[in-house]
Amino acid sequence: MAQVEAAGGGLKAPIRRTGRFLSEAAPPTLALFLLAAGWEALVRVRNIPPYLLPAPSAVLLRLWTDGPGLLAEGVFTLMEALAGFGLGSAAAIVAGAAMARWRLLERSLFPLAVLVKVTPVVTVAPLFIIWFGFGLLPKVLIAALITFFPVLVNAVTGLKAVEPAALEFFESVGASGWEILLKLRFPASLPYLFAAFRVSVVLGLIGAVVAEWLGAERGLGRAVLLANQNLDMAGLFAGVFLLALCGVGLTGLIRFWERQLLFWHESFLAAEELAERGKL
Amino acid sequence: MTGPLVEVQGLIKGFESSAGHLLVLRDLTFRVGAGEFVAVVGPSGCGKTTLLRILAGLLPPSGGSVAVAGCDPRLARREKQVGFVFQTPALLPWRTVLENVRLALEVNRVSRPALKPEDLLELMGLAEFADYYPHQLSGGMAQRVALARALVFDPKLLLMDEPFSALDELTRSAMRYELLRVWEQTRKTVVFVTHSIPEAVILADRVLVLSRRPAHLAGELVVNLPRPRTEDMEDSVPFQEAVRWLKLRLRAAA
Ligand SMILES: Nc1ncnc2c1ncn2[C@@H]1O[C@H](COP(=O)(O)OP(=O)(O)OP(=O)(O)O)[C@@H](O)[C@H]1O
Ligand SMILES: [Mg+2]
């Protein structure tokens, strides 16, 4: 009896999850469809010229015909953004660990990092083009620079957000500063790091696109810029649509990774519990 | 029972802070015999945690002398003679129960411990929960894991700082007898800080009463109850008398 019930529960859970996904995805999909329909009607009824606003059908057609080409450019931009994000995050975590380890370093540099975090650093992009040319490097570096500061600030905050009793336990068993960093501070900082990753990964994409605008041989940013210069609005919207997909993909990747690593954290436990009670 | 495992002589502890000097422990003298279970009660903020941290070698005394197993507490800690159980279990949420118990071994690169973590979990009645994560445990289970974690080096001295105070009354009562069962089997020397006088009496061989800050020894009671202790002893006359006496003492000291 108990076994039958358990098996039933095992089957029911994925179905329930799919059902939840459908009920969550249906309203925005419907809204998007209605929006596109209204837009299409507006363009047709008002006879708006395509160099001002293309109809969604024209954008879709463009995606169909130019899709493979645009997709190749998209992969290029995605690589720039991901490489920059990886580089910037890794550097930020190392710098954050150093700051958490040496108070003087933190006291002198952390306020500056907070300041730079709220500065739109993308504005220094032209300088990077002058320094590093039109190749891949300046794009990656700009994406890395944008990623760096939000991750650094959260890393420093997270590395210090440990339970005092846990720290005391590590001390009481004679753990070294290095072991405390690796086995306590770093895992404890993961929720903070992922909060920063979710923001930074999209910022990195913006950085790569802006860098491409300033001079590039490949990439979706460059494709969008060219379309704009040629008053090819359907091409521009097709590019923006693909960039949006890139953003969704990158955020999804971070979310997935977060789910794997942070199963123990309150944010997920709370969500799980609500789901159990059928409230989500 | 051999000589004293803990010897505290004229212990003084003060803290320097921006607000000035704060004297917490004033001329504290007591001993704990090997294998003895001693409970410490005292008003809130009188310095009980401070005392335990000094015994654990985590905090240096300002004056007087402290010896654990015949040597400096810091040395005793380095030689893994001291286990510590805190008020909160403070388990690492990203590690399973077994991995949490193993943590101290990993940190000290011990591959063949005196007590196997698996056996300790068995002793705590947690064998089936070895692969559970802390968020899947009840408060009482988590605190039992913390106890297993403190015992992993087979220390001579076990320091417990209000370990059950975060639990509900029923779990708390069950945990007392659970601890007594483990203690009967391991015969550690225990210094147990608590706010609950009945808890002190049912657990301990001897209860120390600290005065309010700056704390000194305001009273001492040898508990005349046979071992093993059972729940129905809580209705006995000696138990009630001990509780009444300690209550009066504590009130006078506060
Ligand atoms: N590191 C420290 N620096 C300065 N003052 C401290 C420090 N640790 C404790 N104190 C002070 O020492 C006094 C005793 O603290 P302690 O934590 O030992 O009390 P306690 O008896 O354990 O209290 P409680 O019963 O509430 O747990 C308090 O007044 C506290 O403010
Ligand atoms: Mg305390």
Coordinates of C-alpha atoms and ligand atoms in Angstrom, one line a residue:
Chain A
M1 CA 0.0 0.0 0.0
A2 CA 2.7 2.4 1.1
Q3 CA 4.8 1.4 -1.9
V4 CA 2.0 2.0 -4.4
E5 CA 1.5 5.4 -2.8
A6 CA 5.2 6.2 -3.0
A7 CA 5.3 5.2 -6.7
G8 CA 2.2 7.3 -7.4
G9 CA 3.9 10.3 -5.7
G10 CA 7.1 9.7 -7.8
L11 CA 5.0 9.9 -11.0
K12 CA 2.8 12.8 -9.8
A13 CA 5.7 15.2 -9.0
P14 CA 7.1 15.7 -12.5
I15 CA 3.5 16.0 -13.9
R16 CA 2.8 18.6 -11.3
R17 CA 6.0 20.4 -12.1
T18 CA 5.1 20.4 -15.8
G19 CA 1.7 21.6 -15.0
R20 CA 3.1 24.4 -12.9
F21 CA 5.5 25.4 -15.7
L22 CA 2.6 25.5 -18.3
S23 CA 0.4 27.6 -16.0
E24 CA 3.3 29.9 -15.4
A25 CA 4.3 30.2 -19.1
A26 CA 0.9 30.5 -20.6
P27 CA 0.0 34.1 -19.5
P28 CA 3.2 35.8 -20.7
T29 CA 3.1 33.8 -24.0
L30 CA -0.5 34.9 -24.6
A31 CA 0.5 38.5 -23.7
L32 CA 3.4 38.4 -26.2
F33 CA 1.1 37.0 -28.9
L34 CA -1.5 39.7 -28.3
L35 CA 1.2 42.4 -28.3
A36 CA 2.7 41.2 -31.6
A37 CA -0.8 41.0 -33.1
G38 CA -1.5 44.6 -32.1
W39 CA 1.9 45.8 -33.4
E40 CA 1.2 44.0 -36.7
A41 CA -2.2 45.6 -37.0
L42 CA -0.8 49.0 -36.2
V43 CA 1.9 48.8 -38.8
R44 CA -0.6 47.6 -41.5
V45 CA -3.5 49.9 -40.7
R46 CA -1.3 53.0 -40.3
N47 CA 0.9 52.0 -43.2
I48 CA 4.1 52.7 -41.2
P49 CA 7.1 52.6 -43.4
P50 CA 9.5 49.7 -42.6
Y51 CA 12.5 52.0 -42.0
L52 CA 10.6 53.4 -39.0
L53 CA 9.0 50.3 -37.6
P54 CA 9.0 46.8 -39.2
A55 CA 6.0 44.5 -38.7
P56 CA 6.6 41.4 -36.6
S57 CA 5.9 39.3 -39.6
A58 CA 8.8 41.1 -41.4
V59 CA 11.1 40.4 -38.4
L60 CA 10.1 36.8 -38.4
L61 CA 10.7 36.5 -42.1
R62 CA 14.2 38.1 -41.7
L63 CA 14.9 35.6 -38.8
W64 CA 14.0 32.8 -41.2
T65 CA 16.1 34.0 -44.1
D66 CA 19.1 35.4 -42.3
G67 CA 18.8 33.1 -39.3
P68 CA 21.9 30.9 -39.8
G69 CA 24.1 34.0 -40.5
L70 CA 22.8 35.9 -37.5
L71 CA 23.1 32.8 -35.3
A72 CA 26.8 32.5 -36.2
E73 CA 27.3 36.1 -35.2
G74 CA 25.4 35.4 -32.0
V75 CA 27.7 32.6 -31.1
F76 CA 30.6 34.9 -31.5
T77 CA 29.1 37.6 -29.2
L78 CA 28.0 34.9 -26.7
M79 CA 31.6 33.6 -26.6
E80 CA 32.9 37.1 -25.9
A81 CA 30.4 37.7 -23.2
L82 CA 31.0 34.3 -21.5
A83 CA 34.8 34.6 -21.7
G84 CA 34.6 38.0 -20.2
F85 CA 32.2 36.9 -17.5
G86 CA 34.4 34.0 -16.6
L87 CA 37.6 36.0 -16.5
G88 CA 36.0 38.9 -14.6
S89 CA 34.3 36.6 -12.0
A90 CA 37.5 34.5 -11.4
A91 CA 39.5 37.7 -10.9
A92 CA 36.8 39.1 -8.6
I93 CA 36.7 36.0 -6.5
V94 CA 40.5 35.9 -6.1
A95 CA 40.5 39.7 -5.2
G96 CA 37.6 39.2 -2.8
A97 CA 39.4 36.3 -1.1
A98 CA 42.5 38.5 -0.7
M99 CA 40.4 41.3 0.8
A100 CA 38.7 39.0 3.2
R101 CA 42.1 37.7 4.2
W102 CA 43.9 41.0 4.7
R103 CA 41.9 43.7 6.4
L104 CA 44.1 46.5 5.3
L105 CA 43.6 45.6 1.6
E106 CA 39.8 45.5 2.2
R107 CA 39.8 48.8 4.1
S108 CA 41.7 50.6 1.4
L109 CA 40.3 49.0 -1.8
F110 CA 36.7 47.9 -1.0
P111 CA 35.2 51.5 -0.8
L112 CA 36.8 52.1 -4.2
A113 CA 35.2 48.9 -5.6
V114 CA 31.8 50.0 -4.3
L115 CA 32.3 53.3 -6.0
V116 CA 33.3 51.8 -9.3
K117 CA 30.4 49.3 -9.0
V118 CA 27.9 52.1 -9.3
T119 CA 29.8 53.8 -12.2
P120 CA 28.8 52.9 -15.8
V121 CA 32.3 51.5 -16.6
V122 CA 31.2 50.6 -20.1
T123 CA 32.0 54.3 -21.0
V124 CA 35.7 53.4 -20.9
A125 CA 35.2 51.0 -23.8
P126 CA 36.6 53.4 -26.4
L127 CA 39.9 53.4 -24.5
F128 CA 40.1 49.7 -24.6
I129 CA 39.6 49.7 -28.4
I130 CA 42.6 52.2 -28.6
W131 CA 44.7 50.0 -26.4
F132 CA 43.8 46.5 -27.7
G133 CA 42.6 47.0 -31.2
F134 CA 39.5 45.6 -33.0
G135 CA 39.9 41.9 -32.2
L136 CA 38.4 39.7 -29.7
L137 CA 40.5 40.8 -26.7
P138 CA 39.0 44.3 -26.0
K139 CA 35.5 42.8 -26.1
V140 CA 36.4 40.1 -23.6
L141 CA 38.2 42.6 -21.4
I142 CA 35.3 45.0 -21.3
A143 CA 32.8 42.2 -20.5
A144 CA 35.3 41.2 -17.8
L145 CA 35.6 44.7 -16.4
I146 CA 31.8 45.1 -16.2
T147 CA 31.5 41.7 -14.5
F148 CA 34.3 42.3 -12.0
F149 CA 32.9 44.9 -9.6
P150 CA 29.5 43.5 -8.8
V151 CA 31.0 40.1 -8.2
L152 CA 33.8 41.5 -6.1
V153 CA 31.5 43.5 -3.9
N154 CA 29.3 40.4 -3.3
A155 CA 32.3 38.1 -2.8
V156 CA 33.7 40.3 -0.1
T157 CA 30.3 40.5 1.6
G158 CA 29.6 36.8 1.2
L159 CA 33.0 35.7 2.4
K160 CA 32.4 37.5 5.7
A161 CA 28.8 36.3 6.1
V162 CA 29.7 33.2 8.1
E163 CA 28.0 32.0 11.2
P164 CA 30.2 33.0 14.2
A165 CA 29.7 29.6 15.8
A166 CA 30.8 27.9 12.7
L167 CA 33.9 30.0 12.6
E168 CA 34.5 29.3 16.2
F169 CA 34.2 25.6 15.5
F170 CA 36.9 25.8 12.8
E171 CA 39.1 27.6 15.2
S172 CA 38.5 25.1 17.9
V173 CA 39.7 22.3 15.7
G174 CA 42.8 24.2 14.7
A175 CA 41.9 25.0 11.1
S176 CA 44.3 27.4 9.2
G177 CA 43.1 30.6 7.7
W178 CA 43.4 28.9 4.3
E179 CA 41.2 26.0 5.3
I180 CA 38.6 28.4 6.8
L181 CA 38.6 30.3 3.5
L182 CA 38.2 27.1 1.4
K183 CA 35.9 25.0 3.5
L184 CA 33.8 27.7 5.2
R185 CA 34.0 31.2 3.7
F186 CA 33.9 30.2 0.1
P187 CA 30.9 27.9 0.2
A188 CA 29.1 30.3 2.5
S189 CA 29.7 33.1 -0.1
L190 CA 28.1 31.1 -3.0
P191 CA 24.6 32.5 -2.5
Y192 CA 26.0 36.1 -2.7
L193 CA 28.2 35.2 -5.6
F194 CA 25.3 33.8 -7.6
A195 CA 23.2 36.9 -6.9
A196 CA 26.0 38.9 -8.5
F197 CA 26.4 36.3 -11.4
R198 CA 22.8 36.7 -12.4
V199 CA 23.3 40.5 -12.8
S200 CA 26.8 40.3 -14.2
V201 CA 26.3 37.7 -16.9
V202 CA 23.8 40.1 -18.6
L203 CA 26.1 43.1 -18.0
G204 CA 28.9 41.1 -19.7
L205 CA 26.6 40.6 -22.8
I206 CA 25.9 44.4 -22.9
G207 CA 29.6 45.1 -22.6
A208 CA 30.4 42.8 -25.5
V209 CA 27.7 44.4 -27.7
V210 CA 28.9 48.0 -26.8
A211 CA 32.5 47.0 -27.6
E212 CA 31.4 45.6 -30.9
W213 CA 29.7 48.9 -31.8
L214 CA 33.0 50.7 -31.3
G215 CA 34.7 48.5 -33.9
A216 CA 34.5 44.8 -34.7
E217 CA 34.7 42.4 -37.5
R218 CA 32.2 39.9 -36.2
G219 CA 29.3 39.6 -33.7
L220 CA 25.6 40.4 -33.2
G221 CA 26.4 43.9 -31.9
R222 CA 28.1 44.7 -35.1
A223 CA 25.2 43.2 -37.1
V224 CA 22.7 45.3 -35.3
L225 CA 24.8 48.4 -35.8
L226 CA 25.1 47.7 -39.6
A227 CA 21.4 47.1 -39.9
N228 CA 20.8 50.4 -38.2
Q229 CA 23.1 52.3 -40.5
N230 CA 21.3 50.7 -43.5
L231 CA 17.9 51.6 -42.1
D232 CA 17.2 47.9 -42.2
M233 CA 14.9 47.8 -39.2
A234 CA 13.8 44.3 -39.7
G235 CA 17.4 43.2 -39.5
L236 CA 17.9 45.3 -36.4
F237 CA 14.9 43.8 -34.6
A238 CA 16.0 40.3 -35.7
G239 CA 19.4 40.9 -34.1
V240 CA 17.8 42.3 -30.9
F241 CA 15.6 39.3 -30.7
L242 CA 18.6 37.0 -30.8
L243 CA 20.4 39.1 -28.2
A244 CA 17.4 38.7 -26.0
L245 CA 17.6 35.0 -26.5
C246 CA 21.3 35.1 -25.5
G247 CA 20.4 37.0 -22.3
V248 CA 17.7 34.4 -21.5
G249 CA 20.1 31.6 -22.2
L250 CA 22.9 33.0 -20.0
T251 CA 20.6 33.7 -17.1
G252 CA 19.1 30.2 -17.5
L253 CA 22.6 28.7 -17.4
I254 CA 23.4 30.6 -14.1
R255 CA 20.0 29.6 -12.6
F256 CA 20.6 25.9 -13.5
W257 CA 24.1 26.0 -12.0
E258 CA 22.8 27.7 -8.9
R259 CA 20.2 25.1 -8.5
Q260 CA 22.8 22.3 -8.6
L261 CA 25.1 24.0 -6.1
L262 CA 22.8 25.8 -3.7
F263 CA 20.2 23.1 -3.0
W264 CA 21.0 23.7 0.7
H265 CA 20.3 27.4 0.7
E266 CA 17.2 29.0 2.3
S267 CA 16.1 30.6 -1.0
F268 CA 15.7 27.2 -2.6
L269 CA 14.5 25.4 0.5
A270 CA 11.7 28.0 0.9
A271 CA 10.7 27.6 -2.8
E272 CA 10.7 23.8 -2.5
E273 CA 8.5 24.0 0.6
L274 CA 6.0 26.2 -1.1
A275 CA 6.0 23.9 -4.1
E276 CA 5.3 21.0 -1.8
R277 CA 2.3 22.7 -0.4
G278 CA 1.2 23.5 -3.9
K279 CA 1.4 27.2 -3.5
L280 CA 3.9 27.9 -6.3
Chain B
M1 CA 38.6 8.6 39.1
T2 CA 42.2 10.0 39.1
G3 CA 43.3 13.6 39.7
P4 CA 41.5 16.6 38.5
L5 CA 41.3 17.0 34.7
V6 CA 40.5 20.7 34.9
E7 CA 42.1 22.9 37.5
V8 CA 41.2 26.6 37.7
Q9 CA 43.0 28.7 40.2
G10 CA 42.2 32.4 40.9
L11 CA 41.0 32.9 37.3
I12 CA 40.5 36.5 36.3
K13 CA 39.2 37.6 32.9
G14 CA 38.6 41.2 31.7
F15 CA 37.8 42.6 28.3
E16 CA 39.3 45.9 27.0
S17 CA 37.0 47.7 24.6
S18 CA 36.4 51.3 23.5
A19 CA 33.8 51.6 26.3
G20 CA 36.6 50.8 28.8
H21 CA 37.6 47.8 30.9
L22 CA 35.0 45.1 31.7
L23 CA 35.8 42.6 34.4
V24 CA 33.9 39.4 33.7
L25 CA 35.5 36.7 35.8
R26 CA 36.8 37.5 39.3
D27 CA 39.0 35.1 41.2
L28 CA 37.3 31.9 40.1
T29 CA 38.7 28.7 41.6
F30 CA 37.3 25.1 41.0
R31 CA 38.4 21.7 39.9
V32 CA 36.7 19.0 37.7
G33 CA 37.8 15.4 38.3
A34 CA 38.4 13.1 35.4
G35 CA 35.1 11.5 34.3
E36 CA 33.1 14.0 36.3
F37 CA 30.0 15.7 35.0
V38 CA 29.9 19.3 36.2
A39 CA 27.1 21.7 35.4
V40 CA 27.5 25.5 35.6
V41 CA 24.6 27.8 36.2
G42 CA 24.6 31.6 36.6
P43 CA 22.8 34.8 35.6
S44 CA 22.7 35.8 32.0
G45 CA 25.8 37.6 30.9
C46 CA 27.9 36.6 33.9
G47 CA 30.7 35.0 31.9
K48 CA 29.8 31.3 31.5
T49 CA 30.6 31.3 27.8
T50 CA 33.7 33.2 28.5
L51 CA 34.7 30.6 31.0
L52 CA 34.2 27.8 28.5
R53 CA 36.1 29.6 25.8
I54 CA 39.0 30.0 28.2
L55 CA 38.9 26.2 29.1
A56 CA 38.8 25.5 25.4
G57 CA 42.0 27.5 24.8
L58 CA 40.1 29.9 22.5
L59 CA 40.6 32.9 24.9
P60 CA 43.6 33.7 27.1
P61 CA 42.9 34.4 30.8
S62 CA 43.9 37.8 32.2
G63 CA 45.1 36.3 35.4
G64 CA 45.2 33.2 37.5
S65 CA 46.0 29.8 36.2
V66 CA 44.0 27.3 34.1
A67 CA 45.2 23.7 33.4
V68 CA 43.4 21.1 31.3
A69 CA 44.8 17.6 31.5
G70 CA 47.8 19.1 33.3
C71 CA 48.8 21.6 30.6
D72 CA 47.9 24.9 29.1
P73 CA 44.4 24.9 27.5
R74 CA 45.8 26.0 24.2
L75 CA 48.1 23.0 24.2
A76 CA 45.3 20.7 25.3
R77 CA 43.2 22.0 22.4
R78 CA 46.0 21.5 19.9
E79 CA 46.4 17.9 21.2
K80 CA 42.6 17.4 20.6
Q81 CA 41.8 16.9 24.3
V82 CA 38.9 19.2 24.2
G83 CA 35.5 19.0 22.3
F84 CA 33.1 21.9 22.1
V85 CA 29.3 21.9 21.6
F86 CA 27.8 25.3 21.0
Q87 CA 24.4 26.7 21.6
T88 CA 23.5 26.3 17.9
P89 CA 24.6 23.2 16.1
A90 CA 26.5 25.4 13.5
L91 CA 26.6 22.5 11.0
L92 CA 27.7 23.3 7.5
P93 CA 24.5 23.2 5.4
W94 CA 26.3 22.1 2.2
R95 CA 27.8 19.0 3.9
T96 CA 25.9 15.8 4.8
V97 CA 25.7 14.7 8.4
L98 CA 28.7 12.3 7.9
E99 CA 30.7 14.9 6.1
N100 CA 30.1 17.4 9.0
V101 CA 31.3 14.9 11.5
R102 CA 34.4 14.2 9.4
L103 CA 35.2 17.9 9.0
A104 CA 37.6 18.1 12.0
L105 CA 39.4 15.1 10.7
E106 CA 39.8 16.6 7.3
V107 CA 41.1 19.8 8.7
N108 CA 43.7 17.9 10.7
R109 CA 44.5 15.4 8.0
V110 CA 43.7 12.4 10.2
S111 CA 42.9 9.4 8.1
R112 CA 42.5 6.8 10.9
P113 CA 40.7 8.5 13.8
A114 CA 40.3 7.0 17.3
L115 CA 36.6 6.9 16.8
K116 CA 35.1 6.3 13.4
P117 CA 32.5 8.9 12.4
E118 CA 30.2 6.1 11.3
D119 CA 30.4 4.6 14.8
L120 CA 29.8 7.9 16.4
L121 CA 26.6 8.4 14.4
E122 CA 25.6 4.9 15.4
L123 CA 26.1 5.9 19.0
M124 CA 24.0 9.0 18.5
G125 CA 21.3 6.9 16.9
L126 CA 21.8 8.7 13.6
A127 CA 23.2 5.9 11.5
E128 CA 20.4 6.1 8.9
F129 CA 20.8 9.8 8.6
A130 CA 24.5 9.8 7.6
D131 CA 23.7 11.1 4.1
Y132 CA 21.1 13.6 5.1
Y133 CA 21.8 17.3 4.8
P134 CA 21.3 19.6 7.9
H135 CA 18.1 21.1 6.5
Q136 CA 16.6 17.7 6.5
L137 CA 17.2 17.2 10.3
S138 CA 15.2 18.3 13.3
G139 CA 16.8 20.6 15.9
G140 CA 17.5 17.7 18.3
M141 CA 19.1 15.6 15.5
A142 CA 21.2 18.5 14.4
Q143 CA 22.5 19.0 18.0
R144 CA 23.2 15.3 18.2
V145 CA 25.3 15.6 15.1
A146 CA 27.2 18.5 16.7
L147 CA 27.8 16.2 19.7
A148 CA 29.2 13.5 17.4
R149 CA 31.4 16.1 15.7
A150 CA 32.8 17.2 19.1
L151 CA 33.6 13.6 20.0
V152 CA 35.4 12.7 16.8
F153 CA 38.9 13.1 18.3
D154 CA 37.8 11.2 21.4
P155 CA 38.7 14.2 23.7
K156 CA 39.1 13.9 27.4
L157 CA 37.1 17.0 28.1
L158 CA 33.7 17.9 26.6
L159 CA 32.6 21.5 26.9
M160 CA 28.9 22.2 26.2
D161 CA 27.5 25.7 26.1
E162 CA 23.7 25.6 26.6
P163 CA 23.5 23.0 23.9
F164 CA 19.8 22.3 24.3
S165 CA 18.5 25.8 24.9
A166 CA 17.2 26.2 21.3
L167 CA 15.1 23.1 21.5
D168 CA 11.5 22.7 22.5
E169 CA 10.8 21.3 26.0
L170 CA 10.0 17.7 25.0
T171 CA 13.0 17.4 22.7
R172 CA 15.1 19.0 25.3
S173 CA 14.1 16.5 27.9
A174 CA 14.7 13.6 25.6
M175 CA 18.2 15.0 24.7
R176 CA 19.2 15.1 28.3
Y177 CA 18.7 11.4 28.7
E178 CA 20.3 10.8 25.3
L179 CA 23.4 12.7 26.5
L180 CA 23.4 10.8 29.7
R181 CA 23.3 7.5 27.8
V182 CA 26.3 8.6 25.6
W183 CA 28.1 9.9 28.7
E184 CA 27.6 6.5 30.5
Q185 CA 29.2 4.8 27.5
T186 CA 32.1 7.2 27.0
R187 CA 32.7 8.6 30.5
K188 CA 34.0 11.9 29.3
T189 CA 34.7 14.7 31.7
V190 CA 31.9 17.2 30.9
V191 CA 31.5 20.9 31.8
F192 CA 27.9 21.8 30.9
V193 CA 26.6 25.3 31.0
T194 CA 22.8 25.7 31.3
H195 CA 20.1 28.2 32.3
S196 CA 17.9 25.4 33.5
I197 CA 18.4 24.3 37.1
P198 CA 16.4 21.0 36.7
E199 CA 18.6 20.2 33.7
A200 CA 21.8 20.9 35.7
V201 CA 20.6 18.6 38.6
I202 CA 19.4 15.7 36.5
L203 CA 22.7 15.7 34.4
A204 CA 25.5 16.5 36.8
D205 CA 27.5 15.1 39.6
R206 CA 28.1 18.6 40.8
V207 CA 26.6 22.0 40.1
L208 CA 28.6 25.2 40.2
V209 CA 26.7 28.5 40.8
L210 CA 28.3 31.6 39.4
S211 CA 27.4 35.1 40.7
R212 CA 26.5 38.0 38.5
R213 CA 29.3 39.8 36.7
P214 CA 32.1 39.9 37.7
A215 CA 31.5 36.2 38.4
H216 CA 32.9 34.3 41.2
L217 CA 31.8 31.0 42.7
A218 CA 28.6 31.7 44.6
G219 CA 27.8 28.1 45.5
E220 CA 28.4 24.5 44.8
L221 CA 26.2 21.5 45.2
V222 CA 27.0 17.8 45.0
V223 CA 23.9 16.0 43.5
N224 CA 23.0 13.0 45.5
L225 CA 21.2 11.0 42.9
P226 CA 22.3 7.5 41.9
R227 CA 23.4 6.7 38.3
P228 CA 22.1 5.9 35.8
R229 CA 19.7 8.8 36.1
T230 CA 16.1 8.2 35.1
E231 CA 13.1 10.4 34.3
D232 CA 11.2 9.4 37.5
M233 CA 14.0 10.8 39.6
E234 CA 12.7 14.2 38.6
D235 CA 9.8 13.6 41.1
S236 CA 12.0 12.5 43.9
V237 CA 12.6 14.5 47.1
P238 CA 16.5 14.8 46.7
F239 CA 15.9 16.2 43.2
Q240 CA 13.4 18.7 44.3
E241 CA 15.5 19.7 47.2
A242 CA 18.6 20.2 45.1
V243 CA 16.5 22.3 42.6
R244 CA 15.1 24.5 45.5
W245 CA 18.5 25.0 47.0
L246 CA 20.1 26.0 43.7
K247 CA 17.2 28.4 43.0
L248 CA 17.8 30.2 46.3
R249 CA 21.5 30.3 45.7
L250 CA 21.1 31.7 42.2
R251 CA 18.6 34.3 43.3
A252 CA 21.0 35.4 46.0
A253 CA 23.9 35.6 43.5
A254 CA 22.0 37.5 40.8
Ligands
LIG1 N1 35.0 39.2 23.0 C1 34.5 40.0 23.9 N2 34.8 41.3 24.0 C2 34.3 42.1 24.9 N3 33.4 41.7 25.8 C3 33.0 40.5 25.8 C4 33.5 39.5 24.8 N4 32.9 38.3 25.0 C5 32.0 38.5 26.0 N5 32.1 39.8 26.5 C6 31.3 40.3 27.6 O1 31.5 39.4 28.7 C7 30.3 39.3 29.5 C8 30.0 37.8 29.7 O2 29.7 37.3 28.4 P1 29.4 35.7 28.3 O3 29.0 35.5 26.9 O4 30.5 34.9 28.8 O5 28.1 35.6 29.2 P2 27.2 34.3 29.5 O6 27.3 34.0 30.9 O7 27.6 33.2 28.6 O8 25.8 34.9 29.1 P3 24.5 34.1 28.6 O9 24.0 33.3 29.7 O10 23.6 35.1 28.1 O11 25.0 33.2 27.5 C9 29.2 40.0 28.7 O12 29.0 41.2 29.4 C10 29.8 40.3 27.4 O13 29.4 41.5 26.9
MG2 MG 26.6 32.2 26.9

